[in-house]
Coordinates of C-alpha atoms in Angstrom, one line a residue:
Chain Z
M241 CA 20.2 -25.0 -12.8
T242 CA 22.1 -22.8 -10.4
P243 CA 20.7 -22.3 -6.9
T244 CA 20.0 -18.6 -7.4
L245 CA 18.1 -19.3 -10.6
F246 CA 16.1 -21.9 -8.6
A247 CA 15.3 -19.3 -6.0
D248 CA 14.3 -16.7 -8.6
L249 CA 12.0 -19.2 -10.2
G250 CA 10.4 -19.9 -6.8
L251 CA 10.0 -16.1 -6.2
L252 CA 8.4 -15.8 -9.7
I253 CA 6.0 -18.7 -9.1
I254 CA 4.8 -17.1 -5.8
L255 CA 4.4 -13.8 -7.5
L256 CA 2.4 -15.3 -10.4
G257 CA 0.2 -17.3 -7.9
L258 CA -0.5 -14.1 -5.9
A259 CA -1.2 -12.2 -9.1
L260 CA -3.7 -14.9 -10.1
L261 CA -5.3 -14.6 -6.6
I262 CA -5.5 -10.8 -6.9
T263 CA -7.4 -11.2 -10.2
A264 CA -9.5 -14.2 -9.5
A265 CA -10.4 -14.2 -5.8
R266 CA -14.1 -13.6 -5.3
P267 CA -14.1 -11.6 -2.0
A268 CA -12.4 -8.2 -2.4
F269 CA -10.8 -8.6 1.0
I270 CA -8.8 -11.7 -0.1
A271 CA -7.7 -9.9 -3.3
V272 CA -6.4 -6.9 -1.3
A273 CA -4.6 -9.2 1.2
A274 CA -3.0 -11.0 -1.7
Y275 CA -1.9 -7.7 -3.1
M276 CA -0.2 -6.8 0.1
A277 CA 1.7 -10.1 0.1
Y278 CA 2.5 -9.6 -3.6
G279 CA 4.1 -6.2 -2.8
L280 CA 6.3 -7.8 -0.1
V281 CA 7.4 -10.6 -2.4
M282 CA 7.9 -8.1 -5.2
A283 CA 10.3 -6.2 -2.9
L284 CA 12.4 -9.4 -2.8
A285 CA 12.3 -9.6 -6.6
W286 CA 13.5 -6.0 -6.8
V287 CA 16.5 -7.0 -4.6
R288 CA 17.2 -9.8 -7.0
L289 CA 17.0 -7.3 -9.9
A290 CA 19.8 -5.2 -8.0
A291 CA 17.3 -2.4 -7.3
V292 CA 17.4 -2.0 -3.5
D293 CA 16.1 1.6 -3.6
V294 CA 13.1 0.3 -5.6
A295 CA 12.6 -2.6 -3.2
L296 CA 12.4 -0.2 -0.3
T297 CA 9.8 1.9 -2.1
E298 CA 7.8 -1.1 -3.2
A299 CA 7.6 -2.6 0.3
A300 CA 6.7 0.8 1.8
I301 CA 4.3 2.3 -0.8
G302 CA 3.4 -0.6 -3.1
S303 CA 2.6 -3.0 -0.3
G304 CA 2.1 -1.0 2.9
L305 CA 0.3 2.2 2.0
T306 CA -1.6 0.9 -1.0
G307 CA -2.7 -2.2 0.9
L308 CA -3.9 -0.1 3.9
L309 CA -5.8 2.2 1.5
L310 CA -7.5 -0.6 -0.4
L311 CA -8.3 -2.5 2.8
G312 CA -9.9 0.6 4.3
A313 CA -11.9 1.1 1.0
V314 CA -13.1 -2.5 1.0
A315 CA -14.2 -2.3 4.6
W316 CA -15.9 1.0 4.0
S317 CA -17.9 -0.2 1.0
Q318 CA -19.0 -3.4 2.7
R319 CA -20.1 -1.5 5.8
H320 CA -22.0 1.0 3.7
T321 CA -23.6 -1.7 1.6
Q322 CA -24.8 -3.4 4.7
F323 CA -26.0 -0.3 6.3
Q324 CA -27.9 1.1 3.3
A325 CA -29.4 -2.3 2.5
R326 CA -30.8 -2.5 6.1
R327 CA -31.9 1.1 5.9
L328 CA -33.8 0.5 2.7
G329 CA -35.2 -2.7 4.0
L330 CA -33.5 -4.9 1.4
R331 CA -32.0 -8.3 1.9
P332 CA -28.5 -7.7 3.4
G333 CA -26.7 -9.9 0.9
I334 CA -26.6 -7.7 -2.1
P335 CA -26.4 -9.5 -5.5
R336 CA -23.1 -9.0 -7.2
R337 CA -22.8 -6.9 -10.3
A338 CA -23.1 -9.1 -13.3
G339 CA -19.8 -10.2 -14.9
A340 CA -19.1 -10.5 -18.6
G341 CA -20.4 -13.5 -20.5
R342 CA -18.4 -16.6 -21.4
G343 CA -17.7 -15.5 -24.9
L344 CA -16.5 -12.1 -24.0
T345 CA -14.4 -13.5 -21.2
L346 CA -12.7 -15.8 -23.6
L347 CA -12.1 -13.1 -26.1
V348 CA -10.6 -10.8 -23.5
A349 CA -8.4 -13.6 -22.1
L350 CA -7.1 -14.3 -25.7
A351 CA -6.4 -10.6 -26.2
C352 CA -4.6 -10.3 -22.9
G353 CA -2.7 -13.5 -23.6
G354 CA -1.7 -11.9 -26.9
V355 CA -0.4 -8.9 -25.1
S356 CA 1.6 -11.1 -22.7
A357 CA 3.0 -13.1 -25.6
G358 CA 4.0 -10.0 -27.4
L359 CA 5.8 -8.6 -24.3
A360 CA 7.5 -11.9 -23.7
W361 CA 8.8 -11.8 -27.3
V362 CA 10.1 -8.3 -26.6
V363 CA 11.8 -9.5 -23.5
L364 CA 13.5 -12.4 -25.4
T365 CA 14.7 -10.1 -28.1
L366 CA 16.0 -7.2 -26.1
P367 CA 19.1 -5.7 -27.8
E368 CA 22.5 -7.2 -26.9
P369 CA 24.6 -5.5 -25.4
A370 CA 21.9 -3.7 -23.4
P371 CA 21.9 0.1 -23.7
S372 CA 23.0 1.7 -20.5
Q373 CA 23.2 5.1 -18.9
V374 CA 25.6 3.8 -16.3
P375 CA 28.8 5.3 -17.8
L376 CA 27.1 8.8 -18.0
V377 CA 25.9 8.6 -14.4
Q378 CA 29.3 7.4 -13.1
A379 CA 31.1 10.2 -15.0
A380 CA 28.8 12.9 -13.6
L381 CA 28.1 11.6 -10.1
P382 CA 31.3 13.0 -8.4
I383 CA 30.3 16.6 -9.2
T384 CA 27.1 16.1 -7.1
G385 CA 28.9 14.9 -4.0
L386 CA 26.5 12.0 -3.7
G387 CA 27.4 8.4 -3.4
N388 CA 24.1 6.8 -4.4
P389 CA 23.6 7.0 -8.1
V390 CA 19.8 6.6 -7.8
T391 CA 19.6 9.7 -5.5
G392 CA 21.8 11.5 -8.0
V393 CA 19.4 10.7 -10.8
L394 CA 16.4 11.6 -8.7
L395 CA 17.6 15.0 -7.4
V396 CA 20.2 16.1 -9.9
F397 CA 20.1 14.6 -13.4
R398 CA 16.3 14.1 -13.5
A399 CA 15.3 16.6 -10.8
I400 CA 12.4 17.8 -12.9
D401 CA 10.7 14.4 -12.6
T402 CA 11.1 14.4 -8.8
L403 CA 9.9 18.0 -8.6
L404 CA 6.8 17.2 -10.7
E405 CA 6.2 14.0 -8.7
S406 CA 6.2 15.9 -5.4
V407 CA 3.7 18.3 -7.0
V408 CA 1.6 15.3 -8.2
L409 CA 1.2 14.2 -4.5
V410 CA 0.0 17.7 -3.6
F411 CA -2.5 17.7 -6.5
A412 CA -3.7 14.2 -5.7
L413 CA -4.4 15.4 -2.2
V414 CA -6.3 18.5 -3.5
G415 CA -8.3 16.1 -5.6
V416 CA -9.1 13.8 -2.7
W417 CA -10.0 16.7 -0.4
S418 CA -12.2 18.1 -3.2
L419 CA -14.4 15.0 -3.0
A420 CA -15.7 16.1 0.5
S421 CA -19.3 16.9 0.7
D422 CA -20.0 20.6 1.2
P423 CA -20.8 20.5 4.9
A424 CA -17.7 18.5 5.7
W425 CA -15.3 20.8 3.9
G426 CA -12.5 22.0 6.1
G427 CA -13.1 19.3 8.7
R428 CA -11.2 16.2 9.6
P429 CA -10.9 13.0 7.6
R430 CA -12.7 10.3 9.5
S431 CA -11.5 7.1 7.9
L432 CA -9.0 6.5 10.7
H433 CA -11.5 7.5 13.4
V434 CA -11.1 5.3 16.4
V435 CA -14.3 3.7 17.6
Q436 CA -12.8 1.6 20.3
H437 CA -9.3 1.8 21.7
S438 CA -7.4 -1.5 21.4
G439 CA -4.8 -2.0 24.1
A440 CA -2.5 -3.8 21.7
L441 CA -2.6 -1.1 19.1
V442 CA -2.1 1.6 21.6
L443 CA 1.0 -0.2 22.9
L444 CA 2.3 -0.6 19.4
G445 CA 1.5 3.1 18.7
Q446 CA 3.6 4.1 21.7
L447 CA 6.5 1.6 21.3
L448 CA 7.1 1.7 17.5
P449 CA 7.1 5.4 16.5
P450 CA 10.3 6.4 18.3
V451 CA 12.2 3.6 16.5
G452 CA 10.2 4.1 13.2
I453 CA 10.8 7.8 13.1
L454 CA 14.5 7.2 13.7
M455 CA 14.5 4.7 10.9
G456 CA 12.7 7.1 8.6
L457 CA 15.2 9.8 9.3
Y458 CA 18.0 7.3 8.8
L459 CA 16.6 6.2 5.4
F460 CA 16.5 9.8 4.3
W461 CA 20.0 10.6 5.6
V462 CA 21.7 7.5 4.3
G463 CA 20.0 8.0 0.9
A464 CA 22.8 10.3 -0.2
D465 CA 25.3 7.4 -0.2
A466 CA 23.3 4.1 0.0
P467 CA 19.9 2.8 -0.8
G468 CA 17.2 5.0 0.8
G469 CA 16.1 8.6 0.2
A470 CA 13.3 11.1 0.7
F471 CA 10.5 8.8 -0.6
Q472 CA 11.4 5.8 1.5
G473 CA 12.1 7.8 4.6
G474 CA 9.0 9.9 4.1
T475 CA 6.8 6.8 3.7
M476 CA 8.3 5.4 6.9
L477 CA 7.4 8.6 8.7
A478 CA 3.9 8.6 7.2
A479 CA 3.4 5.0 8.3
M480 CA 4.4 6.0 11.9
W481 CA 1.9 8.9 11.8
L482 CA -0.8 6.7 10.5
L483 CA -0.1 4.1 13.2
V484 CA -0.4 6.8 15.9
L485 CA -3.6 8.1 14.3
S486 CA -5.2 4.7 14.0
A487 CA -4.3 3.8 17.6
G488 CA -6.2 6.9 18.6
L489 CA -3.2 8.5 20.3
A490 CA -3.5 11.7 18.2
E491 CA -6.2 13.3 16.2
V492 CA -6.2 13.7 12.4
P493 CA -5.7 17.3 11.6
A494 CA -8.4 19.3 9.9
V495 CA -7.8 19.8 6.2
A496 CA -8.2 23.6 6.8
S497 CA -5.2 23.6 9.1
R498 CA -2.6 26.1 8.0
R499 CA 0.2 24.2 9.6
L500 CA -0.7 21.0 7.8
R501 CA -0.9 22.8 4.4
L502 CA 2.4 24.5 5.0
L503 CA 4.0 21.1 5.9
I504 CA 2.6 19.5 2.7
T505 CA 3.5 22.2 0.3
G506 CA 6.9 23.2 2.0
G507 CA 9.0 20.5 0.2
P508 CA 7.8 21.2 -3.3
L509 CA 7.9 25.0 -2.8
L510 CA 11.5 24.8 -1.5
F511 CA 12.4 22.6 -4.5
L512 CA 10.8 25.1 -6.9
A513 CA 12.6 28.0 -5.2
V514 CA 15.9 26.3 -5.5
G515 CA 15.1 25.4 -9.0
F516 CA 14.3 29.0 -10.0
S517 CA 17.3 30.3 -8.2
G518 CA 19.4 28.1 -10.5
W519 CA 18.8 30.7 -13.2
A520 CA 20.6 33.3 -11.1
F521 CA 23.3 31.2 -9.5
A522 CA 23.9 28.2 -11.7
A523 CA 23.5 26.9 -15.2
G524 CA 19.7 27.2 -15.4
F525 CA 16.4 25.9 -14.0
L526 CA 17.1 23.2 -11.3
G527 CA 20.8 23.7 -11.6
Y528 CA 22.9 23.8 -8.4
P529 CA 26.1 25.9 -8.0
P530 CA 28.7 23.1 -7.8
A531 CA 30.1 24.2 -4.4
W532 CA 26.6 24.2 -2.9
S533 CA 25.2 21.1 -4.5
K534 CA 25.4 18.6 -1.6
P535 CA 24.0 21.0 1.1
L536 CA 21.2 22.1 -1.3
I537 CA 20.3 18.6 -2.2
L538 CA 20.2 17.6 1.5
A539 CA 18.0 20.6 2.3
I540 CA 15.6 19.8 -0.5
E541 CA 15.5 16.2 0.5
A542 CA 14.8 17.1 4.2
A543 CA 11.9 19.3 3.3
L544 CA 10.7 16.8 0.7
T545 CA 10.8 14.0 3.3
L546 CA 8.5 15.8 5.7
S547 CA 6.2 17.0 2.9
I548 CA 5.9 13.5 1.4
A549 CA 5.3 12.0 4.8
A550 CA 2.4 14.5 5.5
A551 CA 1.0 14.2 2.0
L552 CA 1.0 10.3 2.0
A553 CA -0.6 10.1 5.4
M554 CA -3.3 12.5 4.5
L555 CA -3.9 10.8 1.2
V556 CA -4.5 7.5 3.1
A557 CA -6.7 9.4 5.6
G558 CA -9.0 10.4 2.7
P559 CA -11.4 13.3 2.3
P560 CA -12.9 15.1 5.3
E561 CA -16.2 13.6 6.4
R562 CA -18.9 14.2 8.9
P563 CA -20.0 11.4 11.2
T564 CA -22.7 9.2 9.8
A565 CA -24.9 6.5 11.1
A566 CA -23.1 4.0 9.0
D567 CA -19.9 4.5 10.9
P568 CA -18.9 1.7 13.2
Q569 CA -20.5 2.0 16.6
P570 CA -18.8 1.5 19.9
D571 CA -19.8 -1.1 22.5
P572 CA -20.5 -4.1 20.2
Q573 CA -23.1 -6.7 21.2
P574 CA -22.0 -10.0 19.8
E575 CA -25.1 -11.9 20.5
R576 CA -27.2 -9.7 18.2
N577 CA -24.6 -10.1 15.5
Q578 CA -24.9 -13.8 15.7
Q579 CA -28.6 -13.6 15.3
R580 CA -28.1 -11.6 12.1
G581 CA -25.3 -13.7 10.8
H582 CA -25.8 -14.2 7.1
R583 CA -23.2 -16.8 6.3
Chain U
M133 CA 32.5 -26.5 5.7
S134 CA 33.3 -25.2 9.1
V135 CA 31.5 -25.8 12.3
L136 CA 29.7 -22.5 12.1
D137 CA 28.4 -23.3 8.7
L138 CA 27.1 -26.6 9.9
Y139 CA 25.4 -24.7 12.8
S140 CA 23.8 -22.3 10.3
Y141 CA 22.5 -25.1 8.1
L142 CA 21.1 -26.9 11.1
L143 CA 19.3 -23.9 12.6
I144 CA 18.0 -22.5 9.3
G145 CA 16.8 -26.0 8.4
L146 CA 15.0 -26.3 11.7
G147 CA 13.5 -22.8 11.2
V148 CA 12.2 -23.8 7.8
L149 CA 10.6 -26.9 9.3
F150 CA 8.8 -24.7 11.9
F151 CA 7.7 -22.4 9.1
C152 CA 6.2 -25.5 7.3
T153 CA 4.5 -26.6 10.5
G154 CA 3.0 -23.1 11.0
T155 CA 1.7 -23.0 7.4
L156 CA 0.3 -26.5 7.8
G157 CA -1.6 -25.2 10.8
L158 CA -2.8 -22.2 8.9
L159 CA -4.2 -24.4 6.2
R160 CA -5.6 -27.2 8.3
F161 CA -6.9 -25.8 11.5
P162 CA -10.7 -25.4 11.7
D163 CA -11.2 -21.9 13.0
A164 CA -9.6 -18.5 12.8
L165 CA -8.3 -18.4 16.4
S166 CA -6.4 -21.6 16.3
R167 CA -5.1 -20.7 12.8
L168 CA -3.9 -17.5 14.3
H169 CA -2.3 -19.4 17.2
A170 CA -0.4 -21.8 14.8
L171 CA 0.8 -18.9 12.8
A172 CA 2.0 -16.7 15.7
K173 CA 3.7 -19.4 17.7
A174 CA 5.3 -21.5 15.0
D175 CA 6.4 -18.6 12.6
N176 CA 7.9 -16.5 15.3
L177 CA 9.9 -19.4 16.6
A178 CA 10.9 -20.3 13.0
L179 CA 12.0 -16.7 12.3
G180 CA 14.0 -16.7 15.5
L181 CA 15.8 -19.9 14.5
V182 CA 16.6 -18.6 11.0
V183 CA 18.0 -15.4 12.6
L184 CA 20.1 -17.3 15.1
G185 CA 21.3 -19.5 12.2
L186 CA 22.3 -16.4 10.2
L187 CA 24.1 -14.7 13.0
P188 CA 27.5 -16.2 12.4
Q189 CA 27.2 -15.4 8.7
A190 CA 26.4 -11.7 9.3
S191 CA 29.0 -8.9 9.8
W192 CA 29.7 -8.3 13.5
P193 CA 28.3 -6.3 15.3
L194 CA 26.1 -4.2 13.1
G195 CA 24.8 -6.8 10.7
A196 CA 24.0 -9.2 13.6
M197 CA 22.2 -6.5 15.5
K198 CA 20.1 -5.7 12.5
L199 CA 19.1 -9.3 12.2
L200 CA 18.1 -9.4 15.9
A201 CA 16.2 -6.2 15.4
V202 CA 14.3 -7.8 12.5
W203 CA 13.3 -10.6 14.8
L204 CA 12.2 -8.3 17.6
F205 CA 10.1 -6.1 15.3
A206 CA 8.5 -9.2 13.7
L207 CA 7.7 -10.4 17.2
L208 CA 6.2 -7.1 18.1
A209 CA 4.2 -6.9 14.9
S210 CA 2.8 -10.4 15.0
T211 CA 1.9 -10.0 18.7
T212 CA -0.1 -6.8 17.9
V213 CA -1.7 -8.2 14.8
G214 CA -2.6 -11.4 16.5
Q215 CA -4.3 -9.4 19.3
L216 CA -6.1 -7.2 16.7
V217 CA -7.3 -10.1 14.6
G218 CA -8.5 -11.9 17.8
E219 CA -10.4 -8.8 18.9
A220 CA -12.0 -8.5 15.5
I221 CA -13.1 -12.2 15.6
R222 CA -14.6 -11.7 19.0
R223 CA -16.5 -8.7 17.8
G224 CA -17.8 -10.8 14.9
D225 CA -16.3 -8.8 12.1
P226 CA -16.6 -10.5 8.7
F227 CA -12.9 -10.7 7.9
R228 CA -12.1 -14.2 9.0
Chain G
M239 CA 20.6 -20.9 -19.8
I240 CA 18.1 -18.1 -19.1
P241 CA 19.5 -15.2 -17.1
A242 CA 17.5 -14.1 -14.0
A243 CA 16.6 -10.8 -15.6
T244 CA 14.9 -12.5 -18.6
L245 CA 13.1 -14.8 -16.2
F246 CA 11.6 -11.8 -14.4
G247 CA 10.9 -10.2 -17.7
L248 CA 8.8 -13.2 -18.8
G249 CA 7.0 -13.1 -15.4
A250 CA 6.3 -9.4 -15.8
A251 CA 4.7 -10.1 -19.2
L252 CA 2.4 -12.6 -17.6
I253 CA 1.5 -10.2 -14.7
I254 CA 0.7 -7.5 -17.2
G255 CA -1.6 -9.8 -19.1
L256 CA -3.4 -10.8 -15.8
G257 CA -3.7 -7.2 -14.7
L258 CA -5.1 -6.2 -18.1
F259 CA -7.6 -9.0 -17.9
G260 CA -8.8 -7.8 -14.5
V261 CA -9.0 -4.2 -15.6
I262 CA -11.2 -5.0 -18.5
L263 CA -13.4 -7.7 -17.0
H264 CA -13.8 -7.0 -13.3
P265 CA -17.3 -5.6 -12.7
E266 CA -16.4 -4.0 -9.4
P267 CA -14.6 -0.6 -9.6
L268 CA -12.4 -1.3 -6.6
R269 CA -11.2 -4.5 -8.1
K270 CA -10.5 -2.7 -11.4
V271 CA -8.3 -0.3 -9.4
L272 CA -6.5 -3.2 -7.8
A273 CA -6.0 -4.9 -11.2
F274 CA -4.7 -1.7 -12.6
N275 CA -2.1 -1.6 -9.8
L276 CA -1.1 -5.2 -10.7
L277 CA -0.8 -4.1 -14.4
G278 CA 1.4 -1.2 -13.3
S279 CA 3.6 -3.4 -11.2
G280 CA 4.2 -5.6 -14.2
V281 CA 5.2 -2.7 -16.3
F282 CA 7.6 -1.5 -13.5
V283 CA 9.2 -4.9 -13.4
L284 CA 9.7 -5.0 -17.1
F285 CA 11.4 -1.6 -16.8
G286 CA 13.4 -3.0 -13.9
V287 CA 14.6 -5.8 -16.1
V288 CA 15.8 -3.2 -18.6
A289 CA 17.6 -1.5 -15.7
R290 CA 19.2 -4.7 -14.6
R291 CA 20.4 -5.5 -18.1
G292 CA 22.0 -2.1 -18.3
G293 CA 23.9 -2.7 -15.1
G294 CA 26.6 -5.1 -14.3
R295 CA 28.7 -6.3 -11.4
L296 CA 31.1 -4.3 -9.3
E297 CA 33.4 -6.3 -7.0
G298 CA 30.9 -9.2 -7.2
V299 CA 28.0 -7.0 -6.2
P300 CA 25.4 -6.6 -8.9
F301 CA 24.1 -3.2 -9.8
G302 CA 21.5 -1.8 -12.1
D303 CA 21.1 1.2 -14.3
P304 CA 20.2 4.0 -11.9
V305 CA 18.2 6.1 -14.5
P306 CA 15.4 3.6 -15.0
Q307 CA 15.4 2.7 -11.3
A308 CA 14.9 6.3 -10.3
L309 CA 12.0 6.6 -12.9
I310 CA 10.5 3.4 -11.4
I311 CA 10.6 5.0 -7.9
T312 CA 8.9 8.1 -9.3
G313 CA 6.4 5.8 -11.0
L314 CA 5.5 3.9 -7.8
V315 CA 4.8 7.1 -6.0
V316 CA 2.7 8.6 -8.8
A317 CA 0.8 5.3 -9.1
F318 CA 0.0 5.4 -5.4
A319 CA -1.3 9.0 -5.8
A320 CA -3.4 7.9 -8.8
T321 CA -4.7 4.9 -6.8
V322 CA -5.7 7.1 -3.9
L323 CA -7.6 9.4 -6.2
A324 CA -9.3 6.5 -8.0
V325 CA -10.4 4.9 -4.7
A326 CA -11.7 8.2 -3.3
L327 CA -13.7 8.6 -6.6
V328 CA -15.1 5.1 -6.4
L329 CA -16.2 5.5 -2.8
R330 CA -17.8 8.9 -3.6
L331 CA -19.6 7.2 -6.5
A332 CA -20.9 4.5 -4.2
Q333 CA -22.3 7.2 -1.9
A334 CA -23.9 8.9 -4.8
D335 CA -25.4 5.6 -6.0
W336 CA -26.9 5.0 -2.6
T337 CA -28.4 8.5 -2.4
H338 CA -29.9 8.0 -5.9
A339 CA -31.2 4.6 -4.9
D340 CA -32.6 6.1 -1.7
D341 CA -34.6 8.7 -3.7
S342 CA -36.0 6.2 -6.2
H343 CA -36.8 3.8 -3.4
R344 CA -38.6 6.4 -1.4
G345 CA -40.4 7.6 -4.6
G346 CA -42.2 4.3 -4.7
Q347 CA -40.4 3.0 -7.8
G348 CA -39.4 -0.1 -5.9
Q349 CA -36.3 -0.1 -8.1
V350 CA -33.4 -2.3 -6.9
P351 CA -30.6 0.1 -6.2
Q352 CA -27.1 -0.1 -7.8
P353 CA -25.2 -1.4 -4.8
S354 CA -21.9 -0.1 -3.7
P355 CA -19.1 -1.9 -5.5
D356 CA -17.7 -4.5 -3.2
A357 CA -20.5 -6.5 -1.9
A358 CA -19.1 -10.0 -1.8
P359 CA -21.9 -12.2 -0.5
D360 CA -19.7 -14.6 1.5
T361 CA -18.0 -11.8 3.5
S362 CA -21.1 -9.7 4.0
A363 CA -21.6 -10.3 7.6
D364 CA -22.2 -7.2 9.7
L365 CA -19.4 -4.7 10.0
S366 CA -21.3 -2.0 11.9
P367 CA -22.5 -4.0 15.0
G368 CA -24.9 -2.9 17.6
L369 CA -27.1 -0.8 15.5
P370 CA -30.8 -1.9 15.7
P371 CA -32.8 -1.5 12.5
D372 CA -35.1 1.2 13.8
Q373 CA -32.2 3.3 14.9
A374 CA -30.4 2.5 11.7
R375 CA -33.3 3.8 9.6
A376 CA -33.6 7.1 11.4
P377 CA -30.5 9.2 10.7
S378 CA -30.0 10.5 7.3
P379 CA -26.9 9.2 5.4
R380 CA -24.2 11.5 4.2
A381 CA -25.9 13.7 1.6
V382 CA -24.6 13.7 -1.9
G383 CA -25.2 15.9 -4.9
P384 CA -26.2 19.5 -5.1
A385 CA -29.8 19.0 -4.0
A386 CA -28.9 16.7 -1.2
A387 CA -26.1 19.0 -0.1
S388 CA -28.5 21.9 0.3
R389 CA -30.8 19.5 2.2
S390 CA -28.2 18.8 4.8
V391 CA -26.8 22.3 5.2
P392 CA -28.9 23.3 8.2
N393 CA -27.2 20.9 10.5
A394 CA -23.8 21.6 9.2
S395 CA -21.3 22.3 11.9
P396 CA -18.6 24.9 11.3
P397 CA -15.4 23.2 10.1
A398 CA -13.1 22.4 12.9
A399 CA -9.9 24.5 12.8
A400 CA -6.5 23.1 13.7

């Protein structure tokens, strides 16, 4: 057994252990924490699979943003369960929803095991030699002026996917905002609302963003020739914005804000405009005139980076809300909490 | 094996040892604050040792500076997170 | 000798099975969303294995097939968007459940309400400290549903502009 295979095996065992924890842990908080760790280890696995672009995306979105989102959701639902239980005069510890019976669990486990076994069989019998698009990409990449084949695929060869993906982000945001209650419509998302300023978080919110923003812009810029790109850079920028917001150093914009909406739709709109102009100046929809391809791609990527950053941050911030009594209150009184401790 | 390689092995090995100590503390200490302490102290030192051990193997100067930056950011992050978790524990939040 | 890609492929198959199990059997909606993300991650790795097999080595540095890799990046972002939407729906549903429970409770039914999804008993200590029960009972919760919305319109403040 070679050392690298040994390392891969270790990576895989950690991943499977975390996956088991995500599925089986009883408190939702532990499952979400395990998911964040899983995303980071998975980023290492992507590097081992020679997919550094994917590794960056996985660490940023799969672990970071999804983890933040789910953590916020778990905290929210626990807080509201508590609050409502107290309001309705119920016992604070709410009984869990009933799970499936033993027989059904066994049946589902067998079925899922069957799916796994089937997939494992597929993996073991993948065609040899493996089909590959590498020669095609390598032959066509010089025309684009790009050095990173993944960026080439994302913004030239399969640009339609990327265009639709950036539109999906906008649609998801429309969907999330639509879940606001009528009186809250047009207002500010409150999930990142700061109840009590924490000195440490404020310091981090002041120290890190200059470096983080630089790193986000670098990731976007270097994406043309090395691993990186609009999505990785945009996520980095979104993370910095979220950090500043959750440190209470800036206020979450209202969803009715024109500037915010322009920022979010700017990237996809520019992409669409360039796409349509391809009919006039190039081979067709989403075609670039060869002499202009590199500057056009960079312009689209720059606008996309900003739009993705704004859309991702606002997606995590959630729908606009009005203050409720179930929100966390400032000035905690620990002694009362201890009296009410239900552990 | 050159002297530098030996140096790398030594420091990375020491770092791994400190990682193990920190993890042991995380698993064995009785309450959240001391677990946090074990994690923050031992793991930051361990990461520093691993980074120092890797320095001669990295390209000079950019690779080495990136490695040092990784350590600095990890220090900053763990300091902040330690502080935040500590505050949450003092407030009596349930995530412990 | 098993190549690394095959190893990760087998792991991905197991992860997909685990995720599927969670999606089907977890009673709490948020955990279902989490399990679905796990399932999706397994699918991405499986695709990544295909990408790795389609690649090779250039001057000793391994590379993968960029086409599947680009699709995986797209997939990760879209999966995140779907997760956000799902989580927002779950939380909204929990609010609606509570309003419903509130109505039936006040109506003297004495019915045990459907709780919000993630009430793990062992982590259910207080998250909203410093709110005495009498004060906690007074303010109305965020209203949900057409009837409830109209109920809370009078104290609606105009939406804040940027």
